[in-house]
Coordinates of C-alpha atoms and ligand atoms in Angstrom, one line a residue:
X35 CA 0.0 0.0 0.0
X36 CA 1.3 3.5 -0.8
X37 CA 0.0 6.8 0.3
X38 CA 1.0 10.4 -0.3
X39 CA 1.0 13.1 2.3
X40 CA 2.3 16.4 3.8
X41 CA 3.3 19.5 2.1
X42 CA 0.5 21.7 0.8
X43 CA 2.7 24.8 1.0
X44 CA 3.2 26.7 -2.2
X45 CA 6.6 28.1 -3.3
X46 CA 10.0 27.0 -4.4
X47 CA 11.5 23.9 -2.7
X48 CA 13.9 24.7 0.1
X49 CA 16.6 22.6 1.7
X50 CA 18.6 19.6 0.6
X51 CA 17.7 17.5 -2.4
X52 CA 16.6 13.8 -2.5
X53 CA 14.8 11.7 0.1
X54 CA 15.4 10.5 3.6
X55 CA 14.2 6.9 4.0
X56 CA 12.9 5.7 7.4
X57 CA 12.1 2.0 7.7
X58 CA 10.2 0.7 10.7
X59 CA 11.4 -2.9 10.3
X60 CA 9.0 -5.7 11.2
X61 CA 11.0 -7.4 13.9
X62 CA 8.1 -8.8 15.9
X63 CA 7.7 -7.4 19.4
X64 CA 10.3 -4.7 19.7
X65 CA 11.7 -1.6 17.8
X66 CA 14.1 -1.4 14.9
X67 CA 14.3 1.7 12.7
X68 CA 16.7 2.1 9.8
X69 CA 17.3 5.7 8.5
X70 CA 19.1 6.3 5.2
X71 CA 20.1 9.8 4.1
X72 CA 20.0 10.9 0.4
X73 CA 23.8 10.5 0.4
X74 CA 23.5 6.9 1.5
X75 CA 24.5 7.5 5.2
X76 CA 22.8 5.1 7.5
X77 CA 21.5 5.1 11.1
X78 CA 20.0 2.1 13.0
X79 CA 17.9 2.9 16.0
X80 CA 17.4 -0.3 18.0
X81 CA 17.3 -3.8 16.6
X82 CA 14.4 -5.8 18.0
X83 CA 14.7 -8.9 20.1
X84 CA 15.8 -11.3 17.4
X85 CA 19.4 -11.4 16.1
X86 CA 18.3 -13.8 13.3
X87 CA 15.4 -11.6 12.2
X88 CA 17.6 -8.5 12.1
X89 CA 20.3 -10.4 10.1
X90 CA 17.5 -11.2 7.6
X91 CA 16.6 -7.6 7.2
X92 CA 20.2 -6.5 6.8
X93 CA 20.8 -9.1 4.1
X94 CA 17.5 -8.3 2.3
X95 CA 18.3 -4.6 2.3
X96 CA 21.9 -5.3 1.2
X97 CA 23.2 -3.1 3.9
X98 CA 27.0 -3.4 4.0
X99 CA 27.9 -0.5 6.3
X100 CA 26.4 1.6 9.1
X101 CA 27.4 5.1 10.1
X102 CA 25.6 5.4 13.4
X103 CA 23.9 3.1 15.9
X104 CA 21.6 4.3 18.7
X105 CA 20.2 2.1 21.4
X106 CA 17.2 3.9 22.9
X107 CA 17.7 1.8 26.0
X108 CA 19.2 -1.6 26.9
X109 CA 16.1 -3.8 27.1
X110 CA 16.4 -7.0 25.0
X111 CA 13.5 -6.1 22.6
X112 CA 15.6 -3.1 21.5
X113 CA 19.2 -4.4 21.5
X114 CA 19.4 -8.1 20.7
X115 CA 19.2 -7.3 16.9
X116 CA 21.9 -4.7 17.3
X117 CA 24.5 -7.5 17.9
X118 CA 24.6 -8.7 14.2
X119 CA 24.3 -5.1 13.0
X120 CA 27.6 -4.3 14.9
X121 CA 29.4 -6.3 12.1
X122 CA 28.6 -3.3 9.8
X123 CA 31.1 -1.3 11.9
X124 CA 29.1 1.7 12.9
X125 CA 31.4 4.7 13.5
X126 CA 29.5 5.8 16.6
X127 CA 27.2 4.1 19.2
X128 CA 25.0 6.3 21.3
X129 CA 23.0 5.1 24.3
X130 CA 21.6 6.3 27.6
X131 CA 24.8 5.5 29.6
X132 CA 23.1 2.8 31.6
X133 CA 24.7 -0.4 30.7
X134 CA 22.4 -3.4 30.7
X135 CA 22.9 -6.3 33.1
X136 CA 22.2 -9.0 30.5
X137 CA 24.4 -11.3 28.4
X138 CA 22.8 -9.7 25.4
X139 CA 24.2 -6.3 26.5
X140 CA 27.6 -7.8 27.0
X141 CA 27.5 -9.4 23.5
X142 CA 26.6 -6.1 22.0
X143 CA 29.4 -4.2 23.8
X144 CA 32.0 -6.8 22.7
X145 CA 30.7 -6.9 19.1
X146 CA 31.0 -3.1 19.0
X147 CA 34.5 -3.1 20.5
X148 CA 35.5 -5.7 17.9
X149 CA 34.1 -3.3 15.2
X150 CA 36.2 -0.4 16.6
X151 CA 33.1 1.7 17.3
X152 CA 33.2 4.8 19.5
X153 CA 30.9 4.7 22.5
X154 CA 29.1 7.9 23.6
X155 CA 26.5 8.7 26.2
X156 CA 23.6 10.6 24.5
X157 CA 23.6 14.4 25.3
X158 CA 21.3 17.0 23.7
X159 CA 23.3 17.5 20.6
X160 CA 22.8 17.5 16.8
X161 CA 24.5 14.8 14.7
X162 CA 24.6 15.1 10.9
X163 CA 23.7 12.1 8.9
X164 CA 24.7 13.5 5.5
X165 CA 22.1 16.3 5.0
X166 CA 19.7 14.8 7.6
X167 CA 20.0 16.5 11.0
X168 CA 19.5 14.3 14.0
X169 CA 18.6 16.0 17.2
X170 CA 19.6 13.7 20.1
X171 CA 17.0 13.9 22.9
X172 CA 18.7 13.0 26.2
X173 CA 16.6 11.8 29.1
X174 CA 15.5 14.8 31.3
X175 CA 16.9 15.2 34.8
X176 CA 15.2 13.4 37.7
X177 CA 13.9 10.2 36.0
X178 CA 15.7 7.7 38.1
X179 CA 17.6 4.8 36.7
X180 CA 15.0 2.5 35.1
X181 CA 15.7 1.7 31.4
X182 CA 12.4 2.7 29.9
X183 CA 12.4 6.2 31.5
X184 CA 15.9 6.7 30.3
X185 CA 15.1 6.1 26.7
X186 CA 17.1 8.2 24.3
X187 CA 15.0 10.0 21.6
X188 CA 15.9 11.0 18.1
X189 CA 14.2 14.0 16.4
X190 CA 15.0 13.8 12.7
X191 CA 14.9 16.9 10.5
X192 CA 15.3 17.0 6.7
X193 CA 14.3 20.4 5.5
X194 CA 10.6 20.7 6.5
X195 CA 10.2 16.9 7.0
X196 CA 10.4 15.7 10.6
X197 CA 10.2 12.4 12.5
X198 CA 10.4 11.5 16.2
X199 CA 11.3 8.3 17.8
X200 CA 11.6 8.0 21.6
X201 CA 12.0 4.3 22.5
X202 CA 9.9 3.2 25.5
X203 CA 9.9 6.5 27.3
X204 CA 7.2 6.2 29.9
X205 CA 5.1 9.1 31.1
X206 CA 7.6 10.4 33.7
X207 CA 10.1 10.9 31.0
X208 CA 7.8 12.7 28.5
X209 CA 6.6 14.9 31.4
X210 CA 10.2 15.8 32.1
X211 CA 10.7 16.7 28.4
X212 CA 7.4 18.7 28.4
X213 CA 8.7 20.6 31.5
X214 CA 11.8 21.5 29.5
X215 CA 9.6 23.2 26.9
X216 CA 11.9 22.1 24.1
X217 CA 11.5 23.5 20.6
X218 CA 13.0 20.3 19.1
X219 CA 10.0 18.3 20.5
X220 CA 7.3 20.7 19.4
X221 CA 5.3 19.3 16.5
X222 CA 4.1 18.8 14.0
X223 CA 6.0 15.7 13.1
X224 CA 5.0 13.9 9.9
X225 CA 6.2 10.6 11.3
X226 CA 6.1 9.5 14.9
X227 CA 6.9 6.2 16.6
X228 CA 4.3 5.1 19.2
X229 CA 6.0 5.0 22.6
X230 CA 6.6 1.6 24.2
X231 CA 4.7 -0.3 21.5
X232 CA 1.4 1.3 22.4
X233 CA 1.6 0.5 26.1
X234 CA -0.8 2.3 28.5
X235 CA 2.2 4.0 30.3
X236 CA 3.6 5.5 27.1
X237 CA 1.8 8.2 25.1
X238 CA -0.5 10.7 26.8
X239 CA -2.9 13.4 25.5
X240 CA -0.6 16.2 26.8
X241 CA 2.5 14.7 25.1
X242 CA 0.7 14.1 21.8
X243 CA -0.7 17.7 21.9
X244 CA 2.9 18.8 22.0
X245 CA 4.4 16.5 19.3
X246 CA 1.3 16.6 17.0
X247 CA 1.9 13.5 15.0
X248 CA 0.5 13.1 11.5
X249 CA 1.4 9.4 11.2
X250 CA 2.0 7.0 14.1
X251 CA 3.8 3.8 13.7
X252 CA 3.3 1.1 16.4
X253 CA 6.2 -1.4 16.3
X254 CA 4.7 -4.5 17.8
X255 CA 4.6 -8.3 17.5
X256 CA 1.5 -10.3 16.5
X257 CA -0.1 -11.9 19.5
X258 CA 2.3 -10.4 22.0
X259 CA 1.6 -11.3 25.6
X260 CA 1.8 -7.6 26.8
X261 CA -1.5 -6.6 25.2
X262 CA 0.3 -4.0 23.0
X263 CA -1.0 -1.8 21.5
X264 CA -3.6 -0.9 24.1
X265 CA -7.0 0.4 23.2
X266 CA -6.1 3.5 25.3
X267 CA -3.1 4.3 23.1
X268 CA -4.9 3.7 19.9
X269 CA -7.7 5.9 21.1
X270 CA -5.2 8.7 21.8
X271 CA -3.8 8.5 18.3
X272 CA -7.3 8.6 16.9
X273 CA -8.1 11.7 19.0
X274 CA -4.9 13.3 17.8
X275 CA -6.1 12.8 14.2
X276 CA -3.1 10.7 13.3
X277 CA -3.0 7.8 10.7
X278 CA -1.9 4.6 12.5
X279 CA 0.4 2.0 11.1
X280 CA 1.2 -1.3 12.8
X281 CA 4.1 -3.6 12.0
X282 CA 2.2 -6.6 13.3
X283 CA -0.5 -6.2 10.6
X284 CA 1.3 -4.3 7.8
X285 CA 4.9 -5.6 8.2
X286 CA 7.7 -3.1 7.6
X287 CA 6.5 0.4 7.2
X288 CA 8.6 2.7 5.0
X289 CA 8.5 6.5 4.8
X290 CA 10.3 8.6 2.1
X291 CA 10.5 12.2 3.1
X292 CA 11.4 15.2 1.0
X293 CA 12.8 18.6 2.2
X294 CA 9.6 20.4 1.2
X295 CA 7.8 18.3 3.9
X296 CA 6.0 15.9 1.5
X297 CA 6.4 12.2 1.9
X298 CA 5.1 8.8 0.8
X299 CA 4.3 5.9 3.1
X300 CA 4.5 2.3 2.0
X301 CA 3.7 -0.9 3.9
X302 CA 4.9 -4.4 3.2
X303 CA 1.3 -5.8 3.3
Ligands
ZN813 ZN1 10.3 -2.1 24.1

């Protein structure tokens, strides 16, 4: 399925040429988002819970190198698939600075060390991925040391096209960000990832009123035991007037954004 959207503003195109591609990979229950700049630079945010599944995606996409890797946080449904992706030798690995306590985390660290990757704790900074600007959203102060509430966000900007992904950031974290009154989190965003796979402790009306998503992607596994996505979250997206995509029903969801703010969305099924 393919849909067009965005834009609507008259006038000469501004900003860089080409398209940024954002793929919400179908990895079952978990998150894995691959971003490719018009120049062919690549970023992987999270990798889902299955190394095998991620390996399949990397092969199918013929991805032979990775510039940047971000772990939103160290839970297994976000980092297990990053282990095979480390073989693509990302230059830089960003995370929340809280190491995991699992063997999966240790495997990831050692794979990245073997790849010669630089480790950095996320701070509020801008990283360029070719002509795509990535605003790193560090966890706000005062959220404690739980993994979900320390999710690292990425606000992507390509001219007038914007996308926001914030891992499994539960309500205390989004409340902290709202208290910071940050311009980089003020919508509208054409593309937005549902927080925490549509859990009840993720998105809130106040947060969605701030980020104003046009399209929401729920990255979720068929028949997952968590009850994700919840009716509550789906209702919030409906009330926000957003179009909803689900990887459990539609497979991988791909957006191609242009600098004038227009985009296409394509689903695997
Ligand atoms: Zn998760």
